[in-house]
GROMACS .gro file of C-alpha atoms in nm:
model
  479
    1MET     CA    1  -3.445   2.023  -0.044
    2ASN     CA    2  -3.571   2.242  -0.329
    3LEU     CA    3  -3.498   2.008  -0.621
    4ASP     CA    4  -3.768   2.128  -0.860
    5LEU     CA    5  -3.722   2.245  -1.218
    6GLN     CA    6  -3.689   2.612  -1.123
    7GLY     CA    7  -3.317   2.586  -1.062
    8VAL     CA    8  -3.269   2.393  -1.383
    9LEU     CA    9  -3.468   2.657  -1.573
   10LYS     CA   10  -3.228   2.922  -1.447
   11VAL     CA   11  -2.934   2.709  -1.563
   12SER     CA   12  -3.089   2.678  -1.905
   13LEU     CA   13  -3.161   3.050  -1.928
   14ASN     CA   14  -2.806   3.133  -1.823
   15SER     CA   15  -2.669   2.891  -2.080
   16HIS     CA   16  -2.876   3.055  -2.356
   17GLU     CA   17  -2.764   3.401  -2.252
   18ASN     CA   18  -2.401   3.294  -2.257
   19LEU     CA   19  -2.451   3.167  -2.609
   20GLY     CA   20  -2.612   3.493  -2.716
   21LEU     CA   21  -2.957   3.338  -2.772
   22LYS     CA   22  -3.276   3.527  -2.691
   23GLU     CA   23  -3.531   3.243  -2.701
   24ILE     CA   24  -3.660   3.099  -2.376
   25PRO     CA   25  -3.617   2.719  -2.381
   26ASP     CA   26  -3.934   2.509  -2.393
   27TYR     CA   27  -4.041   2.257  -2.131
   28ASP     CA   28  -3.889   1.961  -2.313
   29THR     CA   29  -3.550   2.135  -2.322
   30ILE     CA   30  -3.570   2.206  -1.951
   31THR     CA   31  -3.670   1.847  -1.874
   32ASN     CA   32  -3.389   1.708  -2.088
   33LEU     CA   33  -3.140   1.932  -1.909
   34PHE     CA   34  -3.271   1.815  -1.571
   35MET     CA   35  -3.241   1.450  -1.672
   36SER     CA   36  -2.893   1.508  -1.813
   37LEU     CA   37  -2.768   1.658  -1.486
   38PHE     CA   38  -2.930   1.383  -1.280
   39LYS     CA   39  -2.799   1.104  -1.504
   40ASN     CA   40  -2.450   1.252  -1.496
   41PHE     CA   41  -2.470   1.266  -1.117
   42LEU     CA   42  -2.567   0.898  -1.093
   43ASN     CA   43  -2.300   0.793  -1.343
   44TYR     CA   44  -2.033   0.932  -1.111
   45VAL     CA   45  -2.186   0.870  -0.769
   46LEU     CA   46  -2.298   0.507  -0.799
   47PRO     CA   47  -1.956   0.366  -0.901
   48SER     CA   48  -1.790   0.586  -0.638
   49VAL     CA   49  -2.022   0.460  -0.363
   50LEU     CA   50  -1.958   0.099  -0.458
   51SER     CA   51  -1.582   0.162  -0.465
   52PHE     CA   52  -1.587   0.310  -0.114
   53VAL     CA   53  -1.808   0.032   0.019
   54LEU     CA   54  -1.563  -0.223  -0.113
   55ALA     CA   55  -1.274  -0.030   0.041
   56GLY     CA   56  -1.447  -0.050   0.380
   57ILE     CA   57  -1.520  -0.419   0.337
   58TYR     CA   58  -1.145  -0.485   0.296
   59CYS     CA   59  -1.089  -0.437   0.669
   60PHE     CA   60  -1.430  -0.583   0.756
   61VAL     CA   61  -1.337  -0.904   0.574
   62ASP     CA   62  -1.013  -0.935   0.773
   63ALA     CA   63  -1.204  -0.884   1.098
   64PHE     CA   64  -1.471  -1.138   1.000
   65PHE     CA   65  -1.229  -1.419   0.920
   66VAL     CA   66  -0.993  -1.343   1.209
   67GLY     CA   67  -1.279  -1.296   1.458
   68ASN     CA   68  -1.433  -1.631   1.371
   69LYS     CA   69  -1.094  -1.806   1.384
   70VAL     CA   70  -0.895  -1.622   1.654
   71GLY     CA   71  -1.172  -1.463   1.862
   72ASP     CA   72  -1.226  -1.131   2.042
   73SER     CA   73  -0.854  -1.062   2.089
   74GLY     CA   74  -0.792  -1.096   1.715
   75ILE     CA   75  -1.057  -0.836   1.636
   76ALA     CA   76  -0.912  -0.601   1.898
   77ALA     CA   77  -0.561  -0.642   1.750
   78ILE     CA   78  -0.678  -0.565   1.394
   79ASN     CA   79  -0.879  -0.266   1.513
   80ILE     CA   80  -0.574  -0.109   1.679
   81ALA     CA   81  -0.326  -0.200   1.404
   82TYR     CA   82  -0.554  -0.074   1.130
   83SER     CA   83  -0.566   0.274   1.282
   84LEU     CA   84  -0.206   0.333   1.173
   85ILE     CA   85  -0.241   0.146   0.843
   86ALA     CA   86  -0.529   0.382   0.762
   87PHE     CA   87  -0.277   0.667   0.778
   88MET     CA   88  -0.115   0.535   0.459
   89GLN     CA   89  -0.449   0.504   0.287
   90ALA     CA   90  -0.546   0.854   0.399
   91ALA     CA   91  -0.222   0.991   0.252
   92GLY     CA   92  -0.298   0.825  -0.081
   93SER     CA   93  -0.658   0.945  -0.075
   94GLY     CA   94  -0.558   1.303   0.010
   95ILE     CA   95  -0.295   1.325  -0.265
   96GLY     CA   96  -0.521   1.153  -0.518
   97ILE     CA   97  -0.825   1.372  -0.451
   98GLY     CA   98  -0.615   1.689  -0.431
   99ALA     CA   99  -0.465   1.612  -0.773
  100SER     CA  100  -0.806   1.510  -0.909
  101VAL     CA  101  -0.974   1.837  -0.813
  102ARG     CA  102  -0.691   2.037  -0.972
  103TYR     CA  103  -0.698   1.813  -1.279
  104SER     CA  104  -1.075   1.852  -1.328
  105VAL     CA  105  -1.073   2.230  -1.286
  106ALA     CA  106  -0.772   2.278  -1.514
  107THR     CA  107  -0.927   2.051  -1.777
  108ALA     CA  108  -1.257   2.241  -1.760
  109GLN     CA  109  -1.061   2.562  -1.821
  110GLY     CA  110  -0.884   2.412  -2.124
  111LYS     CA  111  -0.542   2.393  -1.953
  112THR     CA  112  -0.456   2.038  -2.057
  113GLU     CA  113  -0.080   2.057  -2.002
  114GLU     CA  114  -0.133   2.199  -1.655
  115ALA     CA  115  -0.382   1.921  -1.578
  116SER     CA  116  -0.130   1.654  -1.681
  117ARG     CA  117   0.140   1.812  -1.465
  118TYR     CA  118  -0.085   1.773  -1.163
  119LEU     CA  119  -0.114   1.400  -1.231
  120ASN     CA  120   0.261   1.360  -1.269
  121THR     CA  121   0.322   1.551  -0.947
  122SER     CA  122   0.077   1.330  -0.759
  123TYR     CA  123   0.268   1.015  -0.861
  124ILE     CA  124   0.588   1.154  -0.709
  125LEU     CA  125   0.407   1.261  -0.391
  126MET     CA  126   0.253   0.915  -0.347
  127THR     CA  127   0.591   0.749  -0.383
  128LEU     CA  128   0.747   0.977  -0.122
  129ALA     CA  129   0.453   0.932   0.115
  130GLY     CA  130   0.460   0.553   0.094
  131ILE     CA  131   0.832   0.534   0.172
  132ILE     CA  132   0.838   0.794   0.451
  133ILE     CA  133   0.531   0.664   0.634
  134SER     CA  134   0.642   0.300   0.634
  135ILE     CA  135   0.982   0.355   0.799
  136PRO     CA  136   0.870   0.420   1.161
  137MET     CA  137   0.601   0.152   1.132
  138LEU     CA  138   0.861  -0.110   1.038
  139VAL     CA  139   1.117   0.004   1.297
  140PHE     CA  140   0.888   0.058   1.600
  141PRO     CA  141   0.582  -0.170   1.555
  142ILE     CA  142   0.526  -0.273   1.920
  143GLN     CA  143   0.587   0.078   2.054
  144LEU     CA  144   0.337   0.230   1.810
  145LEU     CA  145   0.069  -0.029   1.885
  146GLU     CA  146   0.108   0.026   2.260
  147LEU     CA  147   0.091   0.401   2.204
  148LEU     CA  148  -0.248   0.345   2.042
  149GLY     CA  149  -0.376   0.173   2.356
  150ALA     CA  150  -0.292  -0.194   2.300
  151SER     CA  151  -0.183  -0.411   2.590
  152ARG     CA  152   0.143  -0.602   2.545
  153SER     CA  153  -0.042  -0.923   2.451
  154ILE     CA  154  -0.263  -0.747   2.194
  155ALA     CA  155   0.039  -0.563   2.051
  156GLU     CA  156   0.232  -0.889   2.006
  157LEU     CA  157  -0.071  -1.047   1.840
  158GLY     CA  158  -0.119  -0.754   1.601
  159LYS     CA  159   0.252  -0.707   1.515
  160PRO     CA  160   0.263  -0.943   1.211
  161TYR     CA  161  -0.054  -0.789   1.064
  162PHE     CA  162   0.083  -0.440   1.121
  163MET     CA  163   0.430  -0.503   0.974
  164ILE     CA  164   0.315  -0.684   0.660
  165LEU     CA  165   0.075  -0.404   0.571
  166ALA     CA  166   0.345  -0.147   0.648
  167ALA     CA  167   0.586  -0.332   0.416
  168GLY     CA  168   0.325  -0.294   0.140
  169SER     CA  169   0.292   0.079   0.200
  170LEU     CA  170   0.349   0.181  -0.163
  171VAL     CA  171   0.069  -0.050  -0.273
  172GLN     CA  172  -0.161   0.096  -0.006
  173VAL     CA  173  -0.086   0.458  -0.098
  174PHE     CA  174  -0.107   0.412  -0.475
  175GLY     CA  175  -0.410   0.184  -0.450
  176THR     CA  176  -0.617   0.447  -0.268
  177GLY     CA  177  -0.462   0.743  -0.454
  178PHE     CA  178  -0.522   0.615  -0.806
  179THR     CA  179  -0.894   0.552  -0.756
  180PRO     CA  180  -1.005   0.922  -0.747
  181ILE     CA  181  -0.763   1.005  -1.030
  182VAL     CA  182  -0.914   0.736  -1.254
  183ARG     CA  183  -1.262   0.862  -1.160
  184ASN     CA  184  -1.173   1.221  -1.255
  185CYS     CA  185  -1.024   1.105  -1.583
  186GLY     CA  186  -1.378   1.011  -1.682
  187LYS     CA  187  -1.355   0.639  -1.598
  188PRO     CA  188  -1.556   0.587  -1.278
  189PHE     CA  189  -1.652   0.231  -1.373
  190ILE     CA  190  -1.287   0.130  -1.410
  191ALA     CA  191  -1.224   0.255  -1.056
  192MET     CA  192  -1.521   0.048  -0.940
  193ILE     CA  193  -1.402  -0.264  -1.124
  194SER     CA  194  -1.056  -0.236  -0.966
  195MET     CA  195  -1.214  -0.235  -0.620
  196ILE     CA  196  -1.440  -0.531  -0.701
  197ALA     CA  197  -1.145  -0.736  -0.827
  198GLY     CA  198  -0.942  -0.650  -0.517
  199LEU     CA  199  -1.225  -0.740  -0.281
  200VAL     CA  200  -1.295  -1.077  -0.444
  201ILE     CA  201  -0.926  -1.169  -0.425
  202ASN     CA  202  -0.914  -1.051  -0.061
  203ILE     CA  203  -1.209  -1.272   0.039
  204ILE     CA  204  -1.066  -1.577  -0.137
  205LEU     CA  205  -0.718  -1.532   0.010
  206ASP     CA  206  -0.851  -1.455   0.360
  207TRP     CA  207  -1.051  -1.778   0.350
  208TYR     CA  208  -0.748  -1.974   0.230
  209PHE     CA  209  -0.477  -1.817   0.449
  210VAL     CA  210  -0.676  -1.769   0.772
  211TRP     CA  211  -0.920  -2.061   0.774
  212ILE     CA  212  -0.747  -2.329   0.566
  213LYS     CA  213  -0.379  -2.260   0.639
  214ASN     CA  214  -0.437  -2.126   0.995
  215LEU     CA  215  -0.203  -1.830   0.939
  216GLY     CA  216  -0.414  -1.599   1.156
  217LEU     CA  217  -0.343  -1.225   1.134
  218THR     CA  218  -0.034  -1.288   0.919
  219GLY     CA  219  -0.250  -1.449   0.652
  220ALA     CA  220  -0.509  -1.172   0.672
  221ALA     CA  221  -0.242  -0.906   0.615
  222ALA     CA  222  -0.090  -1.094   0.319
  223ALA     CA  223  -0.436  -1.127   0.162
  224SER     CA  224  -0.500  -0.754   0.196
  225VAL     CA  225  -0.168  -0.652   0.038
  226ILE     CA  226  -0.210  -0.888  -0.259
  227ALA     CA  227  -0.567  -0.771  -0.316
  228GLU     CA  228  -0.468  -0.404  -0.298
  229ALA     CA  229  -0.185  -0.470  -0.546
  230ILE     CA  230  -0.432  -0.614  -0.798
  231ALA     CA  231  -0.658  -0.309  -0.768
  232PHE     CA  232  -0.354  -0.084  -0.812
  233VAL     CA  233  -0.242  -0.263  -1.130
  234ILE     CA  234  -0.588  -0.226  -1.288
  235CYS     CA  235  -0.586   0.150  -1.223
  236LEU     CA  236  -0.228   0.177  -1.345
  237VAL     CA  237  -0.314   0.014  -1.678
  238CYS     CA  238  -0.606   0.255  -1.713
  239LEU     CA  239  -0.384   0.560  -1.653
  240ILE     CA  240  -0.112   0.454  -1.897
  241GLY     CA  241  -0.319   0.600  -2.180
  242VAL     CA  242  -0.355   0.942  -2.014
  243LYS     CA  243  -0.142   1.209  -2.183
  244LYS     CA  244   0.186   1.263  -2.001
  245ILE     CA  245   0.374   1.591  -1.980
  246HIS     CA  246   0.734   1.598  -1.864
  247LEU     CA  247   0.747   1.763  -1.522
  248LYS     CA  248   1.047   1.986  -1.465
  249CYS     CA  249   1.190   2.002  -1.115
  250ARG     CA  250   1.128   2.375  -1.087
  251TYR     CA  251   0.754   2.314  -1.126
  252PHE     CA  252   0.726   2.030  -0.875
  253VAL     CA  253   0.715   2.235  -0.553
  254SER     CA  254   0.452   2.472  -0.689
  255TYR     CA  255   0.225   2.195  -0.820
  256ALA     CA  256   0.276   1.985  -0.506
  257LYS     CA  257   0.175   2.283  -0.291
  258HIS     CA  258  -0.151   2.326  -0.481
  259ILE     CA  259  -0.232   1.955  -0.459
  260LEU     CA  260  -0.168   1.943  -0.084
  261GLN     CA  261  -0.372   2.257  -0.022
  262ILE     CA  262  -0.681   2.065  -0.131
  263GLY     CA  263  -0.557   1.718  -0.032
  264LEU     CA  264  -0.526   1.804   0.338
  265SER     CA  265  -0.903   1.809   0.370
  266PRO     CA  266  -0.984   1.464   0.220
  267PHE     CA  267  -0.679   1.334   0.408
  268GLY     CA  268  -0.844   1.461   0.725
  269LEU     CA  269  -1.180   1.309   0.633
  270THR     CA  270  -1.011   0.971   0.591
  271MET     CA  271  -0.759   0.988   0.875
  272ILE     CA  272  -0.926   1.186   1.151
  273PRO     CA  273  -1.195   0.924   1.214
  274ASN     CA  274  -0.906   0.687   1.284
  275VAL     CA  275  -0.765   0.937   1.533
  276SER     CA  276  -1.109   0.929   1.693
  277VAL     CA  277  -1.085   0.549   1.692
  278ILE     CA  278  -0.751   0.571   1.876
  279VAL     CA  279  -0.903   0.800   2.139
  280MET     CA  280  -1.205   0.571   2.172
  281ASN     CA  281  -0.986   0.259   2.195
  282ARG     CA  282  -0.805   0.396   2.497
  283ALA     CA  283  -1.132   0.500   2.661
  284CYS     CA  284  -1.290   0.158   2.600
  285LEU     CA  285  -0.989  -0.018   2.748
  286ARG     CA  286  -1.003   0.210   3.052
  287TYR     CA  287  -1.376   0.193   3.127
  288GLY     CA  288  -1.477  -0.147   2.983
  289GLY     CA  289  -1.163  -0.360   2.949
  290GLU     CA  290  -1.069  -0.582   2.655
  291GLN     CA  291  -1.429  -0.692   2.599
  292ALA     CA  292  -1.536  -0.333   2.540
  293LEU     CA  293  -1.232  -0.287   2.315
  294GLY     CA  294  -1.334  -0.587   2.105
  295ALA     CA  295  -1.694  -0.463   2.091
  296TYR     CA  296  -1.580  -0.122   1.974
  297GLY     CA  297  -1.368  -0.291   1.706
  298CYS     CA  298  -1.681  -0.449   1.557
  299ILE     CA  299  -1.881  -0.126   1.588
  300SER     CA  300  -1.607   0.080   1.425
  301TYR     CA  301  -1.589  -0.158   1.126
  302LEU     CA  302  -1.961  -0.124   1.067
  303PHE     CA  303  -1.965   0.253   1.102
  304CYS     CA  304  -1.652   0.278   0.889
  305ILE     CA  305  -1.847   0.123   0.600
  306ILE     CA  306  -2.137   0.364   0.659
  307ALA     CA  307  -1.899   0.662   0.662
  308LEU     CA  308  -1.730   0.537   0.345
  309VAL     CA  309  -2.063   0.513   0.162
  310ILE     CA  310  -2.133   0.874   0.257
  311GLN     CA  311  -1.784   0.970   0.143
  312GLY     CA  312  -1.845   0.776  -0.178
  313ILE     CA  313  -2.153   0.987  -0.250
  314ASP     CA  314  -1.960   1.306  -0.176
  315ASP     CA  315  -1.645   1.215  -0.369
  316GLY     CA  316  -1.850   1.078  -0.657
  317ALA     CA  317  -2.006   1.421  -0.697
  318GLN     CA  318  -1.666   1.593  -0.663
  319PRO     CA  319  -1.564   1.574  -1.033
  320LEU     CA  320  -1.894   1.739  -1.129
  321ILE     CA  321  -1.867   2.004  -0.856
  322SER     CA  322  -1.508   2.086  -0.955
  323THR     CA  323  -1.596   2.096  -1.327
  324TYR     CA  324  -1.898   2.325  -1.283
  325TYR     CA  325  -1.695   2.538  -1.044
  326GLY     CA  326  -1.415   2.569  -1.299
  327ARG     CA  327  -1.668   2.675  -1.566
  328GLY     CA  328  -1.835   2.925  -1.334
  329ASP     CA  329  -2.173   2.745  -1.373
  330GLU     CA  330  -2.315   2.835  -1.030
  331LYS     CA  331  -2.667   2.702  -1.097
  332SER     CA  332  -2.557   2.354  -1.197
  333LEU     CA  333  -2.311   2.360  -0.908
  334SER     CA  334  -2.589   2.438  -0.660
  335TYR     CA  335  -2.813   2.166  -0.803
  336ILE     CA  336  -2.545   1.896  -0.775
  337LYS     CA  337  -2.468   2.000  -0.415
  338LYS     CA  338  -2.836   1.964  -0.322
  339LEU     CA  339  -2.854   1.620  -0.480
  340THR     CA  340  -2.543   1.515  -0.290
  341MET     CA  341  -2.688   1.622   0.045
  342LEU     CA  342  -3.022   1.452  -0.031
  343PHE     CA  343  -2.860   1.119  -0.117
  344SER     CA  344  -2.632   1.133   0.190
  345MET     CA  345  -2.920   1.202   0.427
  346ILE     CA  346  -3.142   0.928   0.283
  347PHE     CA  347  -2.863   0.673   0.320
  348SER     CA  348  -2.782   0.782   0.675
  349LEU     CA  349  -3.144   0.745   0.789
  350VAL     CA  350  -3.177   0.403   0.626
  351SER     CA  351  -2.854   0.297   0.801
  352VAL     CA  352  -2.993   0.399   1.141
  353ALA     CA  353  -3.312   0.202   1.076
  354VAL     CA  354  -3.114  -0.110   0.985
  355CYS     CA  355  -2.843  -0.094   1.253
  356ILE     CA  356  -3.046  -0.031   1.569
  357PRO     CA  357  -3.250  -0.357   1.575
  358ASN     CA  358  -2.965  -0.581   1.455
  359GLY     CA  359  -2.675  -0.503   1.690
  360TYR     CA  360  -2.671  -0.834   1.877
  361ARG     CA  361  -2.703  -1.045   1.560
  362TYR     CA  362  -2.417  -0.847   1.405
  363GLY     CA  363  -2.193  -0.925   1.703
  364ILE     CA  364  -2.264  -1.298   1.679
  365PHE     CA  365  -2.204  -1.285   1.302
  366MET     CA  366  -1.861  -1.133   1.365
  367GLY     CA  367  -1.766  -1.429   1.586
  368THR     CA  368  -1.772  -1.252   1.923
  369SER     CA  369  -1.883  -1.404   2.253
  370GLU     CA  370  -2.239  -1.346   2.372
  371SER     CA  371  -2.124  -1.097   2.637
  372VAL     CA  372  -1.939  -0.889   2.376
  373ALA     CA  373  -2.239  -0.912   2.140
  374SER     CA  374  -2.455  -0.761   2.418
  375ILE     CA  375  -2.210  -0.470   2.453
  376ILE     CA  376  -2.222  -0.422   2.073
  377LYS     CA  377  -2.603  -0.416   2.078
  378ASN     CA  378  -2.610  -0.135   2.331
  379GLY     CA  379  -2.326   0.059   2.169
  380ILE     CA  380  -2.477   0.057   1.821
  381VAL     CA  381  -2.799   0.216   1.946
  382ILE     CA  382  -2.608   0.510   2.094
  383PHE     CA  383  -2.365   0.536   1.801
  384SER     CA  384  -2.650   0.552   1.548
  385VAL     CA  385  -2.753   0.895   1.676
  386GLY     CA  386  -2.440   1.041   1.519
  387ILE     CA  387  -2.486   0.892   1.169
  388PRO     CA  388  -2.712   1.166   1.022
  389CYS     CA  389  -2.485   1.428   1.180
  390LEU     CA  390  -2.187   1.266   1.009
  391ALA     CA  391  -2.370   1.274   0.674
  392VAL     CA  392  -2.433   1.648   0.697
  393SER     CA  393  -2.082   1.745   0.807
  394ARG     CA  394  -1.905   1.518   0.554
  395THR     CA  395  -2.113   1.647   0.262
  396ILE     CA  396  -2.059   2.011   0.353
  397THR     CA  397  -1.685   1.947   0.391
  398SER     CA  398  -1.651   1.776   0.054
  399ASN     CA  399  -1.841   2.061  -0.111
  400PHE     CA  400  -1.594   2.305   0.042
  401TYR     CA  401  -1.278   2.135  -0.083
  402ALA     CA  402  -1.427   2.047  -0.424
  403SER     CA  403  -1.489   2.418  -0.485
  404GLY     CA  404  -1.165   2.548  -0.338
  405GLU     CA  405  -1.276   2.665   0.009
  406ASN     CA  406  -0.987   2.491   0.176
  407LEU     CA  407  -0.970   2.664   0.516
  408LYS     CA  408  -1.328   2.579   0.611
  409SER     CA  409  -1.287   2.221   0.495
  410TYR     CA  410  -0.974   2.192   0.712
  411VAL     CA  411  -1.160   2.311   1.022
  412ILE     CA  412  -1.445   2.062   0.983
  413SER     CA  413  -1.215   1.774   0.884
  414TYR     CA  414  -0.981   1.800   1.181
  415ILE     CA  415  -1.204   1.912   1.467
  416GLU     CA  416  -1.390   1.581   1.527
  417PRO     CA  417  -1.143   1.409   1.768
  418VAL     CA  418  -1.114   1.732   1.967
  419PHE     CA  419  -1.487   1.731   2.042
  420ILE     CA  420  -1.485   1.358   2.117
  421PHE     CA  421  -1.187   1.395   2.351
  422ILE     CA  422  -1.361   1.674   2.542
  423PHE     CA  423  -1.678   1.468   2.590
  424LEU     CA  424  -1.469   1.165   2.695
  425GLN     CA  425  -1.343   1.371   2.988
  426ILE     CA  426  -1.701   1.418   3.111
  427LEU     CA  427  -1.955   1.155   3.002
  428PRO     CA  428  -1.777   0.828   3.106
  429HIS     CA  429  -1.751   0.962   3.462
  430ILE     CA  430  -2.130   0.989   3.460
  431SER     CA  431  -2.238   0.681   3.261
  432GLY     CA  432  -1.934   0.454   3.245
  433GLN     CA  433  -1.895   0.265   2.915
  434ASN     CA  434  -2.223   0.410   2.785
  435GLY     CA  435  -2.065   0.752   2.833
  436VAL     CA  436  -1.785   0.645   2.597
  437TRP     CA  437  -2.043   0.563   2.330
  438MET     CA  438  -2.228   0.890   2.392
  439ALA     CA  439  -1.908   1.093   2.357
  440ASN     CA  440  -1.881   0.987   1.992
  441SER     CA  441  -2.238   1.089   1.904
  442ALA     CA  442  -2.207   1.417   2.093
  443GLY     CA  443  -1.886   1.493   1.905
  444GLN     CA  444  -2.056   1.427   1.569
  445MET     CA  445  -2.340   1.662   1.662
  446CYS     CA  446  -2.095   1.941   1.740
  447VAL     CA  447  -1.911   1.891   1.410
  448MET     CA  448  -2.241   1.907   1.221
  449ILE     CA  449  -2.343   2.232   1.392
  450LEU     CA  450  -2.005   2.387   1.313
  451ALA     CA  451  -2.028   2.279   0.947
  452ILE     CA  452  -2.375   2.433   0.909
  453LEU     CA  453  -2.259   2.759   1.068
  454LEU     CA  454  -1.960   2.782   0.831
  455LYS     CA  455  -2.179   2.705   0.531
  456ARG     CA  456  -2.429   2.977   0.620
  457SER     CA  457  -2.176   3.242   0.715
  458PRO     CA  458  -2.209   3.573   0.523
  459GLU     CA  459  -1.844   3.552   0.419
  460ASN     CA  460  -1.909   3.216   0.256
  461LYS     CA  461  -2.201   3.350   0.052
  462LYS     CA  462  -2.000   3.646  -0.072
  463ARG     CA  463  -1.705   3.431  -0.162
  464VAL     CA  464  -1.911   3.178  -0.356
  465ALA     CA  465  -2.085   3.456  -0.548
  466ALA     CA  466  -1.765   3.637  -0.641
  467LYS     CA  467  -1.526   3.350  -0.705
  468GLN     CA  468  -1.557   3.185  -1.047
  469GLN     CA  469  -1.244   2.969  -1.057
  470LEU     CA  470  -0.985   2.812  -0.832
  471SER     CA  471  -0.667   3.001  -0.762
  472LEU     CA  472  -0.462   2.816  -1.023
  473ASN     CA  473  -0.312   3.133  -1.167
  474ASP     CA  474  -0.023   3.115  -0.921
  475VAL     CA  475   0.101   2.801  -1.089
  476THR     CA  476   0.056   2.947  -1.438
  477GLU     CA  477   0.248   3.262  -1.345
  478SER     CA  478   0.531   3.056  -1.199
  479GLU     CA  479   0.583   2.901  -1.541
   0.00000   0.00000   0.00000
């Protein structure tokens, strides 16, 4: 990574030229500009990373308490049920980030009324999403769980957990959707505080409901919904002070379209890994039985947290990327993108170093049997190969959607389960359950290669050089 002062010098020179100044800035000015960009990056990224870590721990906490109280079957039930619950959270995240990108760019361009309309539109979209998504989950819980690969006994065990979380769909959608909006309104620490408060409440209630009251998965689901509601209320209070503009019905479709154009990519980044989990669940059940399914549940929780930290780095940088993109400040934009990739890669390599030697201990910590812990130990080693690949592809994807290159971000976001499915048709026939683990890492490698090719394509370079703002003019003209 070329993160020296040369790029910052060019930013400073460009800034002086734009202001009509002829003097070349001195070294102290360049250094101050460098420190300002870096400090701004950390101010957004660190709270975002912590928020995403806490979001991942929500499900991890449920699995920890249920696993130690109910056992391997409880972990397997949560793993399968959570795949569909994550769909609600992905919808909230997609709408929230889509609105946030539009809000940041419009604000950077001085279009304050337009920015406020995007926020108002996102609230309506979240409400609709929460209601529509919950209906089939409440009506067909057993059928959906079995479709995801659960046996009848696992589906019956996971039904209460699934239905309670589905009943709290609005809380799930708004809880995940408000966090990026609060962050883009210049309050990243409030978003972080809301997640901390929710997590603490979740841990306390999980302990009380699952361990003290012996409510099992029902108690774990109730704890999650209450905790998410508290995080939602904190964000809601924060957004009450944001300027509101009355949204006329004739504007809604146009603004919703522009939000969803960007939101489809972060929705994919959040949801598609869960599609991969569904595919992997079925393969584990086929080649390794319920023990392998329980082992994969533990592995997926751990790697979910790792992926969320990477997404936290990427989404933390998103407000800065969108703002610099809206201003046409290509040098600052390039510098922030390089910092984002550097931080993501460092974290991914540290994660590999920590996970590989501690797989068995992690399984025992999660309350699994020794035989399942041995499967986890072996699976984590193979899974770890894909972590750096995931870091590269996720960062490139977030850079694409933060700067309006929606089509390429769609391709990378949604292709992962396709690659994994293809490798699952080949590798398990050669290596059994180990082949299932290898299919995931091979799929991540293919996604990374595709992301790098799209990033380096000549069309991409021309487009980045020529395009100075997002295509928001369509909305303005429609007014």
